[in-house]
Coordinates of C-alpha atoms and ligand atoms in Angstrom, one line a residue:
M1436 CA -10.0 -8.7 31.1
A1437 CA -11.3 -11.0 28.2
R1438 CA -9.9 -10.4 25.4
Q1439 CA -11.0 -7.8 22.7
Y1440 CA -9.9 -8.5 19.2
G1441 CA -10.9 -5.5 15.7
V1442 CA -11.4 -6.4 12.1
G1443 CA -9.4 -4.3 10.0
V1444 CA -10.0 -4.1 6.3
D1445 CA -7.5 -3.7 3.6
F1446 CA -8.7 -2.5 0.7
G1447 CA -6.3 -2.6 -2.2
G1448 CA -6.4 -2.4 -5.9
T1449 CA -6.3 -6.3 -6.7
K1450 CA -7.8 -8.0 -3.3
L1451 CA -9.9 -7.4 0.1
L1452 CA -8.1 -8.7 2.6
G1453 CA -9.9 -8.9 6.4
G1454 CA -8.8 -10.2 9.5
V1455 CA -9.5 -10.6 13.2
V1456 CA -6.9 -8.8 15.3
D1457 CA -6.2 -9.1 19.0
L1458 CA -5.8 -5.2 20.3
A1459 CA -3.9 -6.5 22.6
T1460 CA -0.8 -8.0 20.6
G1461 CA -1.6 -7.3 17.1
E1462 CA -2.0 -11.4 16.3
V1463 CA -4.0 -11.9 13.1
I1464 CA -6.0 -14.5 14.3
A1465 CA -8.4 -15.5 11.8
T1466 CA -8.3 -13.8 7.8
A1467 CA -10.5 -13.9 4.5
K1468 CA -10.0 -13.2 1.3
K1469 CA -11.4 -11.8 -1.8
K1470 CA -11.0 -10.2 -5.2
T1471 CA -11.4 -6.8 -6.1
D1472 CA -13.4 -6.4 -9.0
P1473 CA -12.9 -2.2 -11.0
S1474 CA -15.3 -3.2 -12.8
E1475 CA -18.3 -3.6 -10.1
G1476 CA -20.3 -1.3 -8.6
P1477 CA -21.5 0.2 -5.6
K1478 CA -23.7 -2.6 -4.2
A1479 CA -21.5 -5.2 -4.9
V1480 CA -18.3 -3.7 -3.3
L1481 CA -20.5 -3.2 0.2
D1482 CA -21.7 -6.8 -0.6
R1483 CA -17.8 -7.9 -0.9
L1484 CA -17.1 -6.1 2.5
D1485 CA -19.7 -7.4 4.4
E1486 CA -19.0 -11.3 3.2
V1487 CA -14.9 -10.5 4.1
V1488 CA -16.4 -8.7 7.2
S1489 CA -18.9 -12.2 7.8
S1490 CA -16.2 -14.6 6.9
A1491 CA -13.3 -12.8 9.1
I1492 CA -15.2 -12.9 12.5
K1493 CA -17.5 -16.3 11.8
S1494 CA -13.6 -18.1 10.8
A1495 CA -12.1 -16.5 14.5
G1496 CA -14.9 -17.8 16.1
V1497 CA -15.0 -15.1 19.1
K1498 CA -18.1 -13.8 20.6
P1499 CA -19.9 -10.7 18.4
S1500 CA -19.4 -8.7 21.8
T1501 CA -15.1 -9.4 21.7
I1502 CA -15.3 -6.8 18.7
K1503 CA -15.0 -3.5 19.3
G1504 CA -14.3 -1.7 15.6
I1505 CA -14.1 -2.1 12.3
G1506 CA -11.8 -0.4 10.3
V1507 CA -11.1 -0.2 6.4
G1508 CA -7.7 1.1 4.7
I1509 CA -7.4 1.9 1.3
A1510 CA -5.9 3.3 -1.5
G1511 CA -6.8 6.8 -2.2
Q1512 CA -7.7 10.1 -0.3
V1513 CA -10.3 9.9 2.3
D1514 CA -12.5 12.1 4.6
A1515 CA -11.9 10.3 7.5
A1516 CA -14.6 12.2 9.1
A1517 CA -17.4 11.3 6.6
G1518 CA -15.6 7.8 6.3
V1519 CA -16.2 8.3 2.6
M1520 CA -14.0 7.9 -0.1
L1521 CA -12.5 11.5 -2.1
A1522 CA -11.1 9.6 -4.8
A1523 CA -9.5 6.8 -5.7
P1524 CA -6.8 6.9 -9.0
N1525 CA -6.2 2.8 -9.1
L1526 CA -9.8 1.8 -7.5
S1527 CA -13.0 1.4 -9.2
A1528 CA -14.7 4.9 -9.7
S1529 CA -17.8 3.0 -7.6
V1530 CA -16.0 3.4 -4.4
V1531 CA -15.8 7.4 -4.7
N1532 CA -18.4 9.3 -1.9
L1533 CA -19.6 5.1 -0.3
P1534 CA -20.2 5.7 2.5
I1535 CA -18.2 2.5 3.5
A1536 CA -18.7 3.3 7.5
T1537 CA -21.7 4.6 8.0
F1538 CA -22.0 1.3 6.0
L1539 CA -20.2 -1.1 8.7
R1540 CA -22.0 0.6 11.4
E1541 CA -25.2 -0.3 11.0
K1542 CA -24.8 -3.7 9.6
F1543 CA -22.2 -4.9 12.3
D1544 CA -22.9 -2.4 15.2
V1545 CA -19.8 -1.4 16.2
P1546 CA -18.2 1.7 15.8
S1547 CA -16.2 1.8 12.2
A1548 CA -13.9 3.8 10.5
L1549 CA -12.5 4.4 7.1
R1550 CA -8.9 5.8 6.4
N1551 CA -6.6 5.7 3.9
D1552 CA -4.7 2.8 3.1
V1553 CA -0.8 3.7 4.0
Q1554 CA -2.6 5.9 7.1
I1555 CA -3.2 2.7 8.4
A1556 CA -0.4 0.6 7.7
A1557 CA 1.4 3.4 9.3
A1558 CA -0.8 3.2 13.3
G1559 CA -0.1 -0.8 13.1
E1560 CA 3.4 -0.4 12.5
M1561 CA 3.6 2.3 14.6
A1562 CA 2.5 -0.3 17.5
F1563 CA 3.9 -3.4 16.6
G1564 CA 6.3 -3.0 13.5
A1565 CA 8.6 -1.2 12.6
G1566 CA 7.8 1.9 14.2
R1567 CA 7.3 0.5 17.4
D1568 CA 10.3 2.6 19.5
C1569 CA 10.6 5.4 16.6
P1570 CA 8.3 8.6 17.3
S1571 CA 9.2 10.6 14.1
F1572 CA 8.9 8.1 11.0
V1573 CA 7.6 7.9 7.6
C1574 CA 6.5 4.8 5.4
C1575 CA 5.8 4.2 2.1
F1576 CA 4.6 1.5 0.2
V1577 CA 4.9 0.3 -3.2
G1578 CA 2.2 -1.9 -4.7
T1579 CA -0.9 -0.8 -7.1
G1580 CA 0.2 2.4 -6.6
V1581 CA 2.5 4.7 -4.1
G1582 CA 1.4 5.7 -0.6
G1583 CA 2.7 6.9 2.1
A1584 CA 2.0 8.4 5.5
V1585 CA 4.1 10.7 8.2
V1586 CA 4.1 10.5 11.8
Q1587 CA 5.3 13.0 13.9
N1588 CA 5.9 12.4 17.5
G1589 CA 3.5 9.7 17.6
I1590 CA 0.8 11.5 15.6
L1591 CA -0.4 10.4 12.2
L1592 CA -0.4 13.9 9.9
T1593 CA -3.7 13.9 8.4
G1594 CA -3.3 17.6 6.5
A1595 CA -6.3 20.0 6.8
G1596 CA -8.5 17.6 3.7
G1597 CA -6.6 14.6 5.1
S1598 CA -4.2 13.7 2.1
A1599 CA -0.6 14.4 3.9
G1600 CA 2.2 11.7 3.4
E1601 CA 0.5 11.3 -0.7
I1602 CA 4.5 10.6 -1.8
G1603 CA 3.2 8.7 -4.6
H1604 CA 2.2 12.2 -5.8
L1605 CA 5.5 14.1 -5.7
V1606 CA 6.5 15.1 -8.3
V1607 CA 9.8 13.6 -9.5
D1608 CA 10.1 14.6 -13.2
A1609 CA 8.1 18.3 -14.5
G1610 CA 6.3 17.9 -16.6
G1611 CA 6.9 13.7 -17.0
R1612 CA 4.3 10.6 -17.4
L1613 CA 1.2 11.3 -17.1
C1614 CA 0.4 9.9 -13.7
G1615 CA -3.3 8.1 -12.5
C1616 CA -4.4 11.6 -10.5
G1617 CA -5.0 13.5 -14.0
G1618 CA -1.1 15.1 -12.4
H1619 CA 2.4 15.2 -14.5
G1620 CA 5.7 13.3 -13.8
H1621 CA 4.3 12.2 -10.1
L1622 CA 6.9 9.8 -8.4
E1623 CA 3.6 6.5 -8.5
A1624 CA 4.4 6.7 -12.6
Y1625 CA 7.3 6.3 -11.8
S1626 CA 7.9 3.4 -9.5
S1627 CA 4.4 2.0 -8.3
R1628 CA 4.2 -2.1 -9.5
T1629 CA 1.5 0.0 -12.7
A1630 CA 4.5 1.5 -13.8
I1631 CA 6.8 -1.1 -13.6
T1632 CA 4.3 -3.4 -15.6
K1633 CA 3.8 -0.6 -18.2
S1634 CA 7.6 0.6 -18.5
L1635 CA 7.8 -3.6 -19.3
L1636 CA 4.8 -4.5 -21.8
G1637 CA 5.9 -1.4 -23.5
D1638 CA 9.6 -2.7 -24.1
L1639 CA 8.6 -6.6 -24.9
K1640 CA 6.4 -4.8 -27.3
R1641 CA 9.0 -3.9 -29.4
G1642 CA 10.6 -6.2 -29.4
R1643 CA 13.1 -6.5 -26.0
P1644 CA 14.4 -10.6 -25.5
S1645 CA 13.0 -11.2 -21.8
I1646 CA 12.4 -14.0 -19.6
L1647 CA 9.7 -12.9 -18.8
R1648 CA 7.9 -13.9 -22.2
E1649 CA 9.2 -17.3 -20.7
L1650 CA 7.8 -16.4 -17.1
L1651 CA 4.5 -15.4 -18.7
P1652 CA 4.1 -17.5 -21.7
E1653 CA 0.7 -15.7 -21.9
I1654 CA 0.9 -12.5 -22.0
S1655 CA -0.3 -10.4 -23.9
P1656 CA 2.1 -6.7 -24.4
D1657 CA -1.5 -5.7 -25.7
A1658 CA -2.9 -6.7 -22.4
P1659 CA -5.4 -4.4 -20.3
G1660 CA -4.7 -2.6 -17.1
G1661 CA -0.5 -2.2 -16.7
T1662 CA -1.2 -4.4 -13.7
A1663 CA -0.5 -7.9 -15.0
I1664 CA 2.9 -8.9 -13.6
R1665 CA 2.9 -9.7 -9.8
S1666 CA 5.6 -9.1 -7.9
G1667 CA 7.0 -12.8 -7.6
I1668 CA 7.1 -12.5 -11.3
L1669 CA 9.4 -9.6 -11.1
A1670 CA 11.2 -10.6 -8.4
K1671 CA 12.2 -14.4 -10.3
A1672 CA 13.2 -12.1 -13.3
V1673 CA 15.5 -10.3 -11.1
D1674 CA 17.4 -13.3 -9.4
A1675 CA 17.7 -14.5 -13.0
D1676 CA 19.8 -11.3 -14.0
D1677 CA 16.9 -10.6 -16.6
E1678 CA 18.5 -7.5 -18.1
L1679 CA 15.4 -5.4 -18.8
T1680 CA 13.7 -6.6 -15.5
V1681 CA 17.1 -5.3 -13.6
E1682 CA 17.0 -2.2 -15.4
T1683 CA 13.7 -1.4 -14.8
I1684 CA 13.7 -1.9 -11.6
H1685 CA 16.7 0.3 -11.4
E1686 CA 14.8 3.5 -12.7
A1687 CA 11.6 2.6 -11.0
G1688 CA 14.4 2.5 -7.9
R1689 CA 16.4 6.2 -8.7
Y1690 CA 12.1 7.9 -8.8
L1691 CA 10.9 6.4 -5.6
G1692 CA 15.0 7.7 -4.4
L1693 CA 14.7 11.1 -5.8
G1694 CA 10.6 10.9 -4.3
L1695 CA 12.1 10.0 -1.3
A1696 CA 14.9 12.4 -0.9
S1697 CA 12.4 14.7 -1.0
V1698 CA 10.5 13.4 2.1
L1699 CA 14.1 13.4 3.9
N1700 CA 14.3 17.2 3.3
L1701 CA 11.4 18.6 4.7
L1702 CA 10.8 16.5 7.7
N1703 CA 14.5 14.8 8.6
P1704 CA 12.7 11.6 10.3
A1705 CA 14.3 9.3 12.1
R1706 CA 13.0 6.4 10.2
I1707 CA 11.6 5.5 6.7
V1708 CA 10.2 2.7 6.5
L1709 CA 9.2 0.8 2.9
G1710 CA 6.9 -1.8 2.4
G1711 CA 4.4 -3.1 0.3
G1712 CA 4.3 -5.9 -2.9
V1713 CA 6.4 -4.9 -4.8
I1714 CA 9.4 -3.6 -1.7
E1715 CA 8.8 -7.2 -0.4
A1716 CA 9.3 -9.7 -3.3
V1717 CA 12.1 -7.3 -5.1
D1718 CA 15.1 -6.7 -2.6
L1719 CA 16.8 -4.3 -6.0
L1720 CA 14.5 -2.4 -6.0
F1721 CA 14.7 -1.7 -1.7
D1722 CA 18.5 -1.8 -2.2
V1723 CA 18.4 0.8 -5.2
A1724 CA 16.3 3.1 -3.9
T1725 CA 17.6 3.5 -1.0
N1726 CA 21.0 4.5 -2.2
H1727 CA 19.3 7.4 -4.2
C1728 CA 17.9 8.7 -1.5
L1729 CA 20.6 9.1 1.0
R1730 CA 23.0 9.9 -2.2
E1731 CA 20.6 12.9 -2.9
A1732 CA 19.4 14.5 0.4
L1733 CA 21.1 16.9 3.1
P1734 CA 23.9 15.1 4.1
T1735 CA 21.9 16.2 7.6
A1736 CA 19.0 14.2 7.0
A1737 CA 20.6 11.5 5.2
N1738 CA 22.7 11.1 8.6
S1739 CA 20.1 11.2 10.8
V1740 CA 17.8 8.6 8.9
E1741 CA 17.4 4.9 9.3
I1742 CA 15.4 3.1 6.0
V1743 CA 14.2 0.1 7.5
R1744 CA 11.3 -2.7 6.1
A1745 CA 7.8 -3.5 7.0
E1746 CA 7.8 -5.6 10.0
L1747 CA 4.1 -6.4 9.5
G1748 CA 4.2 -7.2 5.7
D1749 CA 0.9 -8.2 3.9
Y1750 CA -1.0 -7.8 7.4
S1751 CA 0.2 -3.8 8.5
G1752 CA -3.2 -2.5 6.8
V1753 CA -4.5 -5.4 8.5
V1754 CA -3.5 -4.3 12.1
G1755 CA -4.0 -1.0 11.6
A1756 CA -7.2 -0.5 10.8
A1757 CA -8.4 -2.9 13.2
L1758 CA -6.7 -0.8 16.1
I1759 CA -8.0 2.6 14.1
G1760 CA -11.8 1.0 14.0
A1761 CA -11.5 0.0 17.6
S1762 CA -10.4 3.9 18.6
A1763 CA -13.3 4.9 16.3
G1764 CA -16.6 4.9 18.9
Ligands
ZN1335 ZN1 -0.5 11.2 -9.0

């Protein structure tokens, strides 16, 4: 039988990454990338999506008839049946209620689906990555935000409204920091790259010495957005034993561990798969979070879990999105 492909798009806080994926092997055979701009309107968002999908298909050089579907994973809460975003704390407001799945279905004439980005990454890890041989696991991805997904007996839990697994919005500090969603004390407000950056910029503004001033000479402590410090820069500062960065990562990791301990106590999963840009770049965050998680969880839950890294790296979202898109028909 001829090879069959799906197109997956990972719609993140800073970029759109699209890829053509071999549905039998999970191999990503071509990719395309565009920056996302939080200030752009709905039409520009759809145009950019169109460009990423078209250019990935073009560079893959496969026949359109072999494309079985298009899936999009996006950071936020999604109405999967309608294929629209319900809320996206870390993205442009113009994506909310945008009919993304319908747009792609009509434009490319193939089945299309829209899902939460970590639910989609979990589908990728389940088929071809760190969840391959494990029917019940939890994914937690740390990037612009903190996302999560729960797989139970091979099935992705979506919940009554589609928002199951939102680990980033677990309360880890009663009445604590304001979260991007409007709630208080949520994990994402302590452990995401956005939160780590805000905390570092605040300390730099107060005059704390740090190698970050040399690594990022152009950075202003007044920089807007709170996402100006990339994961790779955090990793360099940790490798250089920068006291401020190490201390900040320890704090972020402690909260992440506390959130994950609650997940262990609630679900008693066999495996936790940690991924996302910050986890991939900064080993210290993985180590601190793992230690705190195992220390705070109930012994039974801690003793029966294995905490591992995601295996598909940057492509877990693309692979999972392609699989879900292709099965949407
Ligand atoms: Zn929140």
